[in-house]
Amino acid sequence: MPGELEIISRLRKRARAGPQVRVGIGDDAAVIATDGAQDLLACCDLMIEGVHFRREWAAPRFIGRKALAVTLSDIAAMGGTARYAMISLALPRTLSAQDIEDLFDGIYEMADASNVTIIGGDTSSSNDSLFIDTIVLGDCAAGRAITRAGAQVGDVIYVTGALGASALGLDLLERGFRLEDSDSIEAGARRHALMKHLAPEPRLQIGRRLGERGLATAMIDLSDGLSTDLGHLLEESRCGAILHATAIPLDESAQWLAANGLEIDPLQLALHGGEEYELLFTARPETRHRIAALASDCNLPLTVIGEIVASHGLQLERDGARQMIQLAGYEHRI
Amino acid sequence: MPGELEIISRLRKRARAGPQVRVGIGDDAAVIATDGAQDLLACCDLMIEGVHFRREWAAPRFIGRKALAVTLSDIAAMGGTARYAMISLALPRTLSAQDIEDLFDGIYEMADASNVTIIGGDTSSSNDSLFIDTIVLGDCAAGRAITRAGAQVGDVIYVTGALGASALGLDLLERGFRLEDSDSIEAGARRHALMKHLAPEPRLQIGRRLGERGLATAMIDLSDGLSTDLGHLLEESRCGAILHATAIPLDESAQWLAANGLEIDPLQLALHGGEEYELLFTARPETRHRIAALASDCNLPLTVIGEIVASHGLQLERDGARQMIQLAGYEHRI
């Protein structure tokens, strides 16, 4: 079976781009010009049992929350405002009425928290897995969507929040850890990582504000991992980047657990771990004060982790030396 | 597990309706007011292997075509114009690269024929069945979408095309018949029914024109079957209907096969068979000449099959007597 990147590449080649399509297949969301002052944003994301999640890892409410969160994150990555959602659900017969109620609780919880109205969807039975497709529609001022293609040489690279916790959470789930109540520091660190994986928060506010103020030159959300997603951005922007290892904000729980006997490498998790749903963006260096003010307004760390350069590829600067990072396409696996 | 209708009913109760949402959950498509002269239409439809289709029944190209066709049909049923589509696909590992290519061929064939641009989607592997969610965005003049709720007492009820062939096609597939090349009249009749089931044509042109000219007071597409879908329309419009058995346009292949030994009842197939994707609409009786002209323009039969009455419920008039038709919710099954 061809991989996802190959399928997307084939689709892009075949897609007719109408005059209204500002951005088609291949960015975080499509951007459509309208006859009004706003462009329409549209995107969808699949979450499939056995591919993206396991039911024994989390209650249905978490599955519902995350299914919508990951698609909202795509609208954030365009610098837009999420407005409406549709939910397509294929429900296996092994789900109880209460499970379904809980799944919808999670979906509505995320929708309400994000000021998004659920306007439709489809439901069906499924003979095997639980299958959720979430569709989000949003908008932004006409022509102001932030694509992956606008990074320029000399731009600085920012990331929101801290990285590595989601991949750590997945690792912990695979090792048999679950969300649990406990007062120990260790359990608290694990819980933090598990929650980052199971209940990611889409960065809607900062994404929208970066778009409104025109501060980001390119943006993408971290679904596949920093190295892979930055690779996508570099490919679309036709440039390269240098990342500074010591500048990358490492998740504190990963650092604590690594320092206390868990065999993980927080930097590797931060560089290559998927499903963070933080935003990665580039900006002109002269806007740094405005971006710092925005971070303060939104109460969210924004960290400069590198810069855009002309030579292609992604380099990591560490201990005074630079090494190339291989850009491997990430495919979801559990 | 609660049925689809119960789930939709619960969703409707919980959905917050923003001021821009003209029509939310529960019609063929959602209708969103914009700051331009057009309303946005949005809908999605799932097609799942083992629930809606079997791979041994038809080549992947047919599956792709139909997956998009059924969602385009929802836009037709709102009196709108389909513009954009997104496709979410979960692909089992048993699909070959050629199967996937053929599936996309079918999707693009239907998109191109309908003047629809594919702007995005998502793909994933699937551990078991093939899942396809198609999302279609469209538009119509602001405030002019045709919902299920506008039928009034005295309206006449129209249907496009002829009914019963899709259910017959499904029946034939279950009996082991497949699309085949043959010159016999019998094989031709079977082929017609199989094609109606496997490759339905969304009634985009007539739907759009009915909307543009404001000729339909209410409209729905026949996905669940005439009796069930008319029941939905009556429920939303809070009225009843009388259907005239002799007026219902019966599919010719069903009539021919019934007359030549196949044990089927063409009227029952027409009344209750699902997945026709014809349009059912109501209109004021004084617009009949304009509607006849439209039918002629579009080269598509439009037949009056009954009228809207004040007393609730659906009655069938046959041989001078009237009987109530039980409105059972249709759930897809194969």
XYZ file of C-alpha atoms in Angstrom:
668
model
C 0.000 0.000 0.000
C 1.402 3.440 -0.834
C 2.148 5.660 2.165
C 0.139 8.722 3.144
C 2.693 11.165 1.729
C 2.688 9.382 -1.611
C -1.117 9.405 -1.750
C -1.229 13.123 -0.911
C 1.385 13.821 -3.539
C -0.685 11.985 -6.175
C -3.849 13.790 -5.101
C -2.181 17.168 -5.396
C -1.081 16.402 -8.922
C -4.611 15.500 -9.973
C -6.539 18.227 -8.195
C -7.937 20.954 -10.401
C -7.447 24.249 -8.615
C -10.426 26.519 -9.183
C -9.825 30.280 -9.170
C -11.330 30.533 -5.677
C -8.939 27.973 -4.169
C -6.132 29.957 -2.544
C -4.641 26.872 -0.858
C -5.657 23.338 -1.832
C -4.437 19.881 -0.816
C -1.226 19.735 1.196
C -1.402 22.437 3.860
C -2.991 22.184 7.321
C -6.300 23.387 5.894
C -7.680 24.451 2.525
C -8.277 28.178 1.995
C -11.173 29.290 -0.199
C -11.871 32.849 -1.319
C -15.504 33.944 -0.875
C -17.470 36.974 -2.031
C -17.191 38.369 1.517
C -14.313 39.824 3.536
C -13.341 36.434 4.991
C -11.659 33.427 3.459
C -13.145 30.048 4.311
C -10.848 27.457 5.950
C -11.685 23.744 5.798
C -9.919 20.642 7.059
C -10.608 17.157 8.369
C -8.778 14.548 10.416
C -9.332 10.862 10.932
C -8.913 9.079 14.241
C -9.143 5.329 13.997
C -9.127 2.735 16.730
C -6.076 0.517 16.464
C -4.245 3.090 14.343
C -4.466 6.366 16.297
C -5.747 5.189 19.661
C -6.734 2.188 21.706
C -9.959 2.125 23.649
C -8.289 0.517 26.651
C -5.980 3.523 26.977
C -8.557 6.166 27.722
C -12.238 6.767 28.405
C -14.438 7.632 25.405
C -14.632 11.242 26.589
C -10.889 11.642 25.958
C -11.177 10.038 22.538
C -13.957 12.462 21.593
C -12.051 15.483 22.888
C -8.887 14.604 21.037
C -10.662 13.752 17.771
C -11.941 17.305 17.550
C -8.830 18.918 19.095
C -6.475 17.666 16.392
C -8.611 19.188 13.627
C -9.049 22.475 15.481
C -5.266 22.545 15.658
C -5.143 22.640 11.843
C -7.248 25.810 11.808
C -4.959 27.332 14.464
C -1.996 26.515 12.214
C -3.524 28.616 9.410
C -3.854 31.636 11.707
C -7.630 31.345 11.476
C -10.646 31.158 13.751
C -12.468 27.839 14.082
C -16.251 28.245 13.722
C -18.075 25.034 12.852
C -17.550 21.291 13.073
C -19.084 18.165 11.589
C -18.482 14.734 13.080
C -18.630 11.430 11.191
C -18.697 8.430 13.461
C -18.682 4.725 12.719
C -19.629 3.018 15.969
C -18.789 -0.620 16.690
C -21.538 -2.617 18.374
C -19.255 -3.195 21.358
C -19.709 0.471 22.366
C -22.431 0.887 24.969
C -24.996 3.688 24.881
C -23.046 5.217 27.792
C -19.779 5.019 25.831
C -21.403 6.875 22.939
C -22.826 9.476 25.307
C -19.337 9.924 26.803
C -17.741 10.177 23.371
C -20.145 12.987 22.479
C -19.533 14.601 25.889
C -15.867 14.852 24.971
C -16.612 16.220 21.514
C -19.033 18.846 22.867
C -16.660 19.742 25.699
C -13.932 20.577 23.175
C -16.398 22.332 20.860
C -17.797 24.491 23.671
C -14.347 25.347 25.016
C -13.326 26.424 21.517
C -16.515 28.340 20.723
C -17.225 25.977 17.839
C -20.750 24.995 16.765
C -21.435 21.435 15.666
C -23.556 21.731 12.535
C -23.783 18.184 11.230
C -22.141 14.867 10.604
C -22.987 11.289 9.899
C -23.211 8.186 12.038
C -23.130 4.559 11.079
C -22.505 1.225 12.667
C -19.065 -0.295 12.164
C -18.326 -3.994 12.042
C -15.035 -3.579 13.835
C -13.193 -0.409 14.820
C -14.361 2.960 16.093
C -13.755 5.466 13.351
C -14.040 9.235 13.844
C -13.658 11.853 11.149
C -13.874 15.432 12.376
C -14.342 18.265 9.933
C -13.746 21.870 10.965
C -14.657 25.031 9.084
C -13.164 28.354 10.022
C -12.242 31.686 8.572
C -9.605 34.376 8.419
C -9.353 37.782 6.800
C -9.175 37.393 3.018
C -5.673 36.548 1.853
C -4.282 36.420 5.401
C -4.092 32.657 5.998
C -0.635 31.539 7.105
C 0.558 28.664 4.949
C 3.602 26.445 5.190
C 5.157 28.195 2.217
C 6.035 31.692 3.442
C 9.245 31.200 5.438
C 12.149 33.369 4.253
C 15.877 33.247 4.833
C 16.649 35.112 8.036
C 13.321 34.306 9.716
C 13.505 32.968 13.228
C 11.705 29.734 14.128
C 9.356 29.651 17.098
C 7.526 26.893 18.880
C 4.695 27.179 21.403
C 4.795 25.360 24.753
C 7.273 22.568 25.451
C 7.938 19.417 23.465
C 8.278 15.702 24.077
C 5.460 14.986 26.518
C 3.016 13.488 24.023
C 5.496 10.930 22.696
C 6.440 10.167 26.298
C 2.754 9.703 27.128
C 2.379 7.250 24.251
C 5.475 5.396 25.433
C 4.047 5.219 28.965
C 0.713 3.890 27.665
C 2.596 1.194 25.763
C 4.482 0.334 28.974
C 1.134 -0.177 30.712
C 0.769 3.109 32.600
C -2.680 4.705 32.717
C -4.111 7.967 34.067
C -4.147 7.517 37.800
C -4.644 9.513 40.965
C -1.576 9.664 43.111
C 0.256 12.290 45.080
C 3.791 11.234 44.208
C 5.917 13.522 42.035
C 6.633 10.594 39.734
C 2.960 9.796 39.175
C 2.331 13.492 38.604
C 5.022 13.615 35.911
C 3.577 10.562 34.232
C 0.103 12.009 34.434
C 1.284 15.215 32.773
C 2.726 13.238 29.847
C -0.335 10.987 29.561
C -2.646 14.011 29.550
C -0.583 15.725 26.858
C -1.024 12.634 24.703
C -4.649 11.875 25.538
C -6.051 15.398 25.882
C -4.025 17.832 23.770
C -5.138 21.464 23.744
C -5.283 23.080 20.322
C -3.441 26.413 20.309
C -6.383 28.333 18.894
C -5.867 31.687 20.587
C -2.214 32.163 19.719
C -2.740 30.822 16.194
C -5.580 33.224 15.506
C -3.700 36.204 16.925
C -0.561 35.432 14.928
C -2.792 35.403 11.854
C -4.700 38.574 12.709
C -1.526 40.516 13.364
C 0.349 39.098 10.384
C 3.269 38.127 12.624
C 3.992 34.629 11.301
C 5.470 34.165 7.834
C 4.755 30.392 7.815
C 3.115 28.042 10.296
C 2.328 24.343 10.835
C 1.035 22.367 13.786
C 3.179 19.646 15.299
C 1.229 16.485 14.569
C 4.011 14.376 13.070
C 6.852 15.723 15.207
C 9.157 18.747 15.137
C 11.680 17.346 12.655
C 9.038 16.009 10.237
C 6.712 19.011 10.419
C 9.542 21.519 10.121
C 10.645 19.420 7.157
C 7.205 19.931 5.543
C 7.441 23.676 6.140
C 10.961 23.831 4.682
C 9.905 21.851 1.638
C 6.959 24.158 0.939
C 9.037 27.262 1.635
C 12.018 25.919 -0.363
C 14.638 26.708 2.231
C 16.521 25.106 5.096
C 16.855 25.581 8.844
C 19.268 25.357 11.735
C 17.856 24.279 15.105
C 19.732 24.933 18.350
C 19.519 21.864 20.585
C 19.847 23.839 23.802
C 17.066 26.215 22.783
C 14.398 23.557 22.227
C 11.950 23.727 25.162
C 11.952 20.241 26.651
C 8.936 19.065 28.555
C 9.583 19.163 32.306
C 7.961 15.828 33.057
C 10.183 14.141 30.463
C 13.241 15.803 32.028
C 12.199 14.798 35.543
C 11.468 11.182 34.613
C 14.738 10.926 32.629
C 16.654 12.258 35.632
C 14.906 9.726 37.863
C 15.627 6.492 36.090
C 13.278 6.320 33.089
C 15.299 5.424 29.988
C 14.233 8.172 27.626
C 16.054 10.982 25.838
C 13.985 14.169 26.257
C 15.701 15.884 23.308
C 14.966 12.973 20.968
C 11.337 12.944 22.121
C 11.118 16.701 21.487
C 12.737 16.436 18.056
C 10.885 13.435 16.700
C 7.846 12.727 18.892
C 4.464 13.190 17.215
C 1.057 14.486 18.295
C 2.232 17.497 20.307
C -0.272 19.863 18.658
C 1.957 22.800 19.491
C 2.432 25.406 16.756
C 5.683 25.860 14.882
C 6.044 29.157 13.031
C 8.548 31.456 11.454
C 8.700 35.228 11.817
C 10.885 38.166 10.816
C 13.468 38.852 13.565
C 12.344 42.483 13.870
C 8.903 41.375 15.150
C 10.390 39.672 18.206
C 9.104 42.239 20.690
C 5.561 42.062 19.351
C 5.702 38.264 19.533
C 6.998 38.375 23.107
C 4.073 40.650 24.014
C 1.664 38.192 22.388
C 3.140 35.293 24.366
C 2.608 37.277 27.517
C -0.987 38.160 26.543
C -1.797 34.522 25.805
C 0.102 33.238 28.830
C 1.889 30.695 26.648
C 5.650 30.281 26.219
C 6.923 31.061 22.716
C 10.508 29.992 22.214
C 12.977 30.761 19.439
C 14.553 27.426 18.501
C 16.436 28.245 15.309
C 16.496 30.165 12.061
C 15.715 29.774 8.382
C 18.730 29.504 6.054
C 19.146 29.259 2.298
C 20.879 25.877 2.195
C 18.330 23.083 2.057
C 17.847 20.513 4.789
C 17.478 20.621 8.535
C 20.586 20.947 10.702
C 20.851 20.544 14.450
C 23.499 22.627 16.220
C 24.651 20.881 19.382
C 27.804 21.322 21.420
C 29.215 23.672 18.792
C 28.822 21.187 15.921
C 26.130 20.884 13.280
C 24.582 17.622 12.090
C 21.953 17.011 9.415
C 18.665 15.581 10.638
C 17.162 12.927 8.401
C 13.589 13.851 7.550
C 11.560 10.700 7.770
C 7.856 10.805 7.033
C 5.946 9.979 10.189
C 3.166 7.431 9.949
C 0.860 6.989 12.905
C 1.398 3.743 14.737
C 0.444 2.464 18.142
C -26.278 0.673 20.701
C -28.696 3.538 20.047
C -29.867 3.879 16.442
C -28.797 6.642 14.091
C -32.047 8.587 14.473
C -31.755 8.540 18.255
C -28.150 9.745 18.095
C -29.084 12.567 15.706
C -31.971 13.543 17.953
C -29.634 13.742 20.960
C -27.082 15.744 18.985
C -29.696 18.248 17.900
C -30.753 18.814 21.475
C -27.193 19.548 22.549
C -26.040 21.655 19.641
C -25.682 25.348 20.314
C -26.997 27.203 17.288
C -24.860 30.255 16.604
C -26.545 33.268 15.023
C -24.958 32.423 11.661
C -26.358 28.890 11.589
C -29.507 29.020 9.465
C -29.889 25.227 9.408
C -27.944 22.938 11.740
C -28.021 19.207 12.436
C -30.904 17.251 10.924
C -31.336 18.427 7.337
C -29.507 17.182 4.233
C -26.821 19.825 4.757
C -26.053 22.608 7.206
C -26.630 26.175 6.018
C -24.355 28.936 7.294
C -24.837 32.658 6.698
C -21.676 34.467 5.566
C -20.773 38.127 5.134
C -21.219 37.700 1.369
C -24.247 37.193 -0.875
C -24.063 33.390 -0.627
C -24.882 30.996 2.176
C -22.400 28.188 2.775
C -23.690 24.596 2.604
C -21.789 21.754 4.297
C -22.466 18.046 4.650
C -20.684 14.709 4.942
C -21.502 11.061 4.390
C -19.821 7.863 5.494
C -19.492 4.781 3.333
C -18.173 1.767 5.175
C -17.233 -1.625 3.867
C -19.502 -4.298 5.297
C -22.160 -1.718 6.193
C -22.781 0.259 2.995
C -20.975 -1.810 0.409
C -18.986 -4.956 -0.204
C -15.761 -4.885 -2.120
C -16.652 -8.063 -4.018
C -19.732 -6.340 -5.457
C -18.017 -3.653 -7.452
C -14.646 -2.367 -8.607
C -13.016 0.338 -6.439
C -13.832 2.938 -9.098
C -17.552 2.440 -8.446
C -17.043 2.662 -4.688
C -15.184 5.963 -5.089
C -17.804 7.390 -7.458
C -20.684 6.508 -5.177
C -18.974 7.737 -2.004
C -18.832 11.244 -3.452
C -22.157 11.009 -5.320
C -24.223 10.419 -2.174
C -22.831 13.554 -0.518
C -23.260 15.671 -3.648
C -26.876 14.523 -3.570
C -27.287 16.239 -0.169
C -26.227 19.566 -1.672
C -28.674 19.017 -4.559
C -31.397 18.428 -1.967
C -30.768 21.887 -0.472
C -31.194 23.545 -3.877
C -27.527 24.519 -3.817
C -24.451 24.273 -6.004
C -21.694 21.841 -4.975
C -18.253 23.491 -5.117
C -15.599 21.674 -3.044
C -14.978 18.250 -1.581
C -12.690 16.706 1.016
C -12.129 12.951 1.218
C -11.147 11.019 4.344
C -10.036 7.499 3.631
C -9.000 4.662 5.915
C -7.373 2.091 3.684
C -7.027 -1.562 4.677
C -3.704 -3.171 3.857
C -5.487 -5.639 1.577
C -6.080 -2.845 -0.952
C -3.438 -2.812 -3.653
C -1.833 0.366 -4.976
C -3.934 -0.183 -8.124
C -7.133 -0.477 -6.047
C -6.339 2.850 -4.382
C -5.600 4.441 -7.742
C -8.946 3.128 -9.043
C -10.782 4.369 -5.958
C -9.389 7.866 -6.554
C -10.211 7.559 -10.269
C -13.839 7.083 -9.306
C -13.785 9.979 -6.860
C -12.159 12.326 -9.383
C -14.497 11.151 -12.151
C -17.509 12.147 -10.062
C -15.848 15.387 -8.922
C -14.964 16.408 -12.483
C -18.412 15.522 -13.820
C -19.947 17.670 -11.077
C -17.536 20.584 -11.441
C -16.349 20.056 -7.871
C -12.778 20.737 -6.733
C -11.127 18.397 -4.244
C -9.426 20.650 -1.697
C -8.258 18.278 1.005
C -8.865 15.237 3.120
C -7.042 12.755 5.263
C -5.764 9.250 4.695
C -4.841 6.568 7.152
C -4.341 2.868 7.223
C -7.193 0.767 8.577
C -6.802 -2.540 10.355
C -9.909 -3.975 8.816
C -12.551 -2.278 6.658
C -12.368 0.415 4.001
C -13.902 3.630 5.389
C -14.695 6.632 3.228
C -16.014 9.914 4.542
C -16.789 12.478 1.865
C -17.350 16.102 2.786
C -18.920 18.522 0.334
C -19.126 22.298 0.576
C -21.481 24.272 -1.608
C -23.447 27.464 -1.699
C -26.770 29.029 -2.557
C -28.136 32.561 -2.564
C -28.455 33.830 1.029
C -31.623 32.577 2.677
C -32.654 30.499 -0.343
C -31.672 26.978 0.764
C -34.551 24.521 0.524
C -34.972 22.669 3.799
C -37.205 19.774 4.773
C -39.411 22.106 6.789
C -41.192 24.276 4.222
C -43.977 22.041 2.892
C -47.469 23.536 3.214
C -50.944 22.072 3.005
C -52.028 22.034 -0.620
C -48.486 21.593 -2.015
C -48.023 18.875 -4.578
C -45.280 16.252 -4.106
C -42.820 15.583 -6.896
C -40.122 13.012 -7.419
C -37.332 12.995 -10.013
C -36.673 9.963 -12.209
C -38.153 6.538 -11.448
C -37.976 4.536 -8.229
C -37.154 1.014 -7.136
C -34.087 0.174 -9.216
C -31.484 0.723 -6.498
C -33.174 -1.606 -4.020
C -33.593 -4.102 -6.838
C -29.893 -3.756 -7.650
C -29.001 -4.487 -4.023
C -31.310 -7.494 -4.056
C -29.648 -8.763 -7.244
C -26.177 -8.331 -5.733
C -27.291 -10.351 -2.725
C -28.605 -13.038 -5.087
C -25.142 -13.230 -6.663
C -25.650 -11.167 -9.827
C -22.841 -8.823 -10.881
C -22.361 -6.213 -13.578
C -21.923 -8.183 -16.758
C -21.825 -7.709 -20.488
C -24.661 -9.418 -22.265
C -27.063 -8.599 -25.048
C -30.155 -10.204 -23.566
C -33.021 -7.960 -22.448
C -32.993 -9.665 -19.066
C -29.286 -9.009 -18.477
C -29.839 -5.434 -19.639
C -32.621 -4.950 -17.080
C -30.444 -6.388 -14.334
C -27.546 -4.221 -15.403
C -29.739 -1.118 -15.227
C -30.729 -1.944 -11.632
C -27.171 -2.821 -10.615
C -25.867 0.437 -12.088
C -28.545 2.452 -10.290
C -27.330 0.904 -7.036
C -23.595 0.969 -7.717
C -23.297 4.231 -9.664
C -26.088 6.613 -8.678
C -26.118 10.041 -10.324
C -26.695 12.966 -7.962
C -29.451 15.250 -9.286
C -27.312 18.358 -9.061
C -28.681 20.312 -12.008
C -32.360 20.009 -11.177
C -31.715 20.564 -7.456
C -29.770 23.755 -8.111
C -32.347 25.099 -10.545
C -35.243 24.398 -8.192
C -33.337 26.367 -5.583
C -32.382 29.250 -7.864
C -35.959 29.676 -9.074
C -37.521 29.224 -5.643
C -39.860 26.549 -7.006
C -39.594 23.933 -4.252
C -41.095 24.616 -0.823
C -39.290 21.634 0.769
C -36.843 19.052 -0.543
C -34.975 15.900 0.532
C -32.958 13.323 -1.344
C -34.077 9.705 -1.348
C -31.326 7.931 0.538
C -33.455 5.963 3.005
C -36.417 5.329 0.706
C -39.514 7.243 -0.388
C -41.666 6.402 2.645
C -38.932 7.103 5.203
C -37.590 10.256 3.553
C -41.055 11.669 2.926
C -41.691 10.868 6.589
C -38.674 13.019 7.561
C -39.962 15.868 5.399
C -43.471 15.598 6.902
C -42.090 15.555 10.424
C -40.018 18.689 9.834
C -42.875 20.425 7.999
C -45.442 19.263 10.591
C -47.994 18.020 8.119
C -49.117 14.834 6.361
C -49.314 13.517 2.822
C -51.339 11.347 0.503
C -49.446 9.376 -2.145
C -51.204 7.965 -5.201
C -49.943 4.448 -5.883
C -50.621 4.608 -9.610
C -48.739 7.910 -9.917
C -45.449 6.675 -8.469
C -42.965 6.259 -11.343
C -41.821 2.639 -11.159
C -38.462 1.708 -12.574
C -38.844 -0.028 -15.928
C -36.260 -2.711 -15.268
C -38.054 -3.667 -12.046
C -41.343 -3.850 -13.953
C -39.820 -5.916 -16.740
C -38.104 -8.378 -14.374
C -41.274 -8.686 -12.240
C -43.291 -9.436 -15.368
C -40.727 -12.044 -16.382
C -40.562 -14.236 -13.343
C -38.481 -12.375 -10.738
C -40.373 -12.371 -7.443
C -40.330 -8.687 -6.614
C -43.036 -6.067 -6.112
C -41.968 -2.933 -8.002
C -44.329 -0.690 -5.995
C -42.931 -1.923 -2.675
C -39.392 -1.388 -3.954
C -40.331 2.146 -5.044
C -42.031 2.943 -1.733
C -39.466 1.545 0.651
C -36.220 0.867 -1.218
C -33.249 3.008 -0.165
C -30.307 4.652 -1.941
C -32.192 5.981 -4.975
C -30.620 9.451 -4.708
C -33.556 10.917 -6.581
C -34.978 14.183 -5.231
C -38.343 14.431 -3.506
C -39.790 17.922 -3.272
C -42.973 19.824 -2.672
C -44.219 22.823 -4.635
C -47.251 25.110 -4.861
C -49.709 23.726 -7.424
C -49.706 27.011 -9.376
C -46.009 26.533 -10.285
C -46.705 23.311 -12.188
C -46.070 24.788 -15.623
C -42.743 26.266 -14.592
C -41.727 22.939 -13.094
C -42.748 21.090 -16.254
C -40.582 23.485 -18.265
C -37.671 22.824 -15.907
C -38.081 19.053 -16.315
C -37.935 19.517 -20.049
C -34.860 21.775 -19.806
C -33.050 19.246 -17.616
C -34.267 16.266 -19.642
C -35.345 14.516 -16.444
C -38.836 13.232 -15.610
C -40.535 15.056 -12.720
C -43.668 13.293 -11.560
C -46.443 14.421 -9.217
C -47.013 11.544 -6.800
C -49.271 13.076 -4.154
C -50.119 16.107 -2.090
C -49.512 17.601 1.333
C -52.472 17.505 3.745
C -53.054 18.831 7.250
C -53.702 15.480 8.946
C -50.454 13.924 10.109
C -49.049 10.693 8.759
C -48.454 9.258 5.322
C -51.364 7.670 3.455
C -51.234 5.612 0.286
C -54.254 5.816 -2.013
C -54.625 2.618 -4.001
C -57.632 1.154 -5.820
C -59.848 3.888 -4.381
C -58.921 3.143 -0.737
C -56.444 4.847 1.572
C -54.106 3.060 3.945
C -51.594 4.486 6.424
C -47.943 3.711 5.715
C -45.896 2.891 8.775
C -42.822 5.099 8.887
C -39.935 2.924 9.912
C -36.491 4.437 10.248
C -34.211 2.923 7.651
C -30.814 1.723 8.780
C -28.272 0.749 6.163
C -27.710 -2.968 5.969
C -26.185 -5.275 3.406
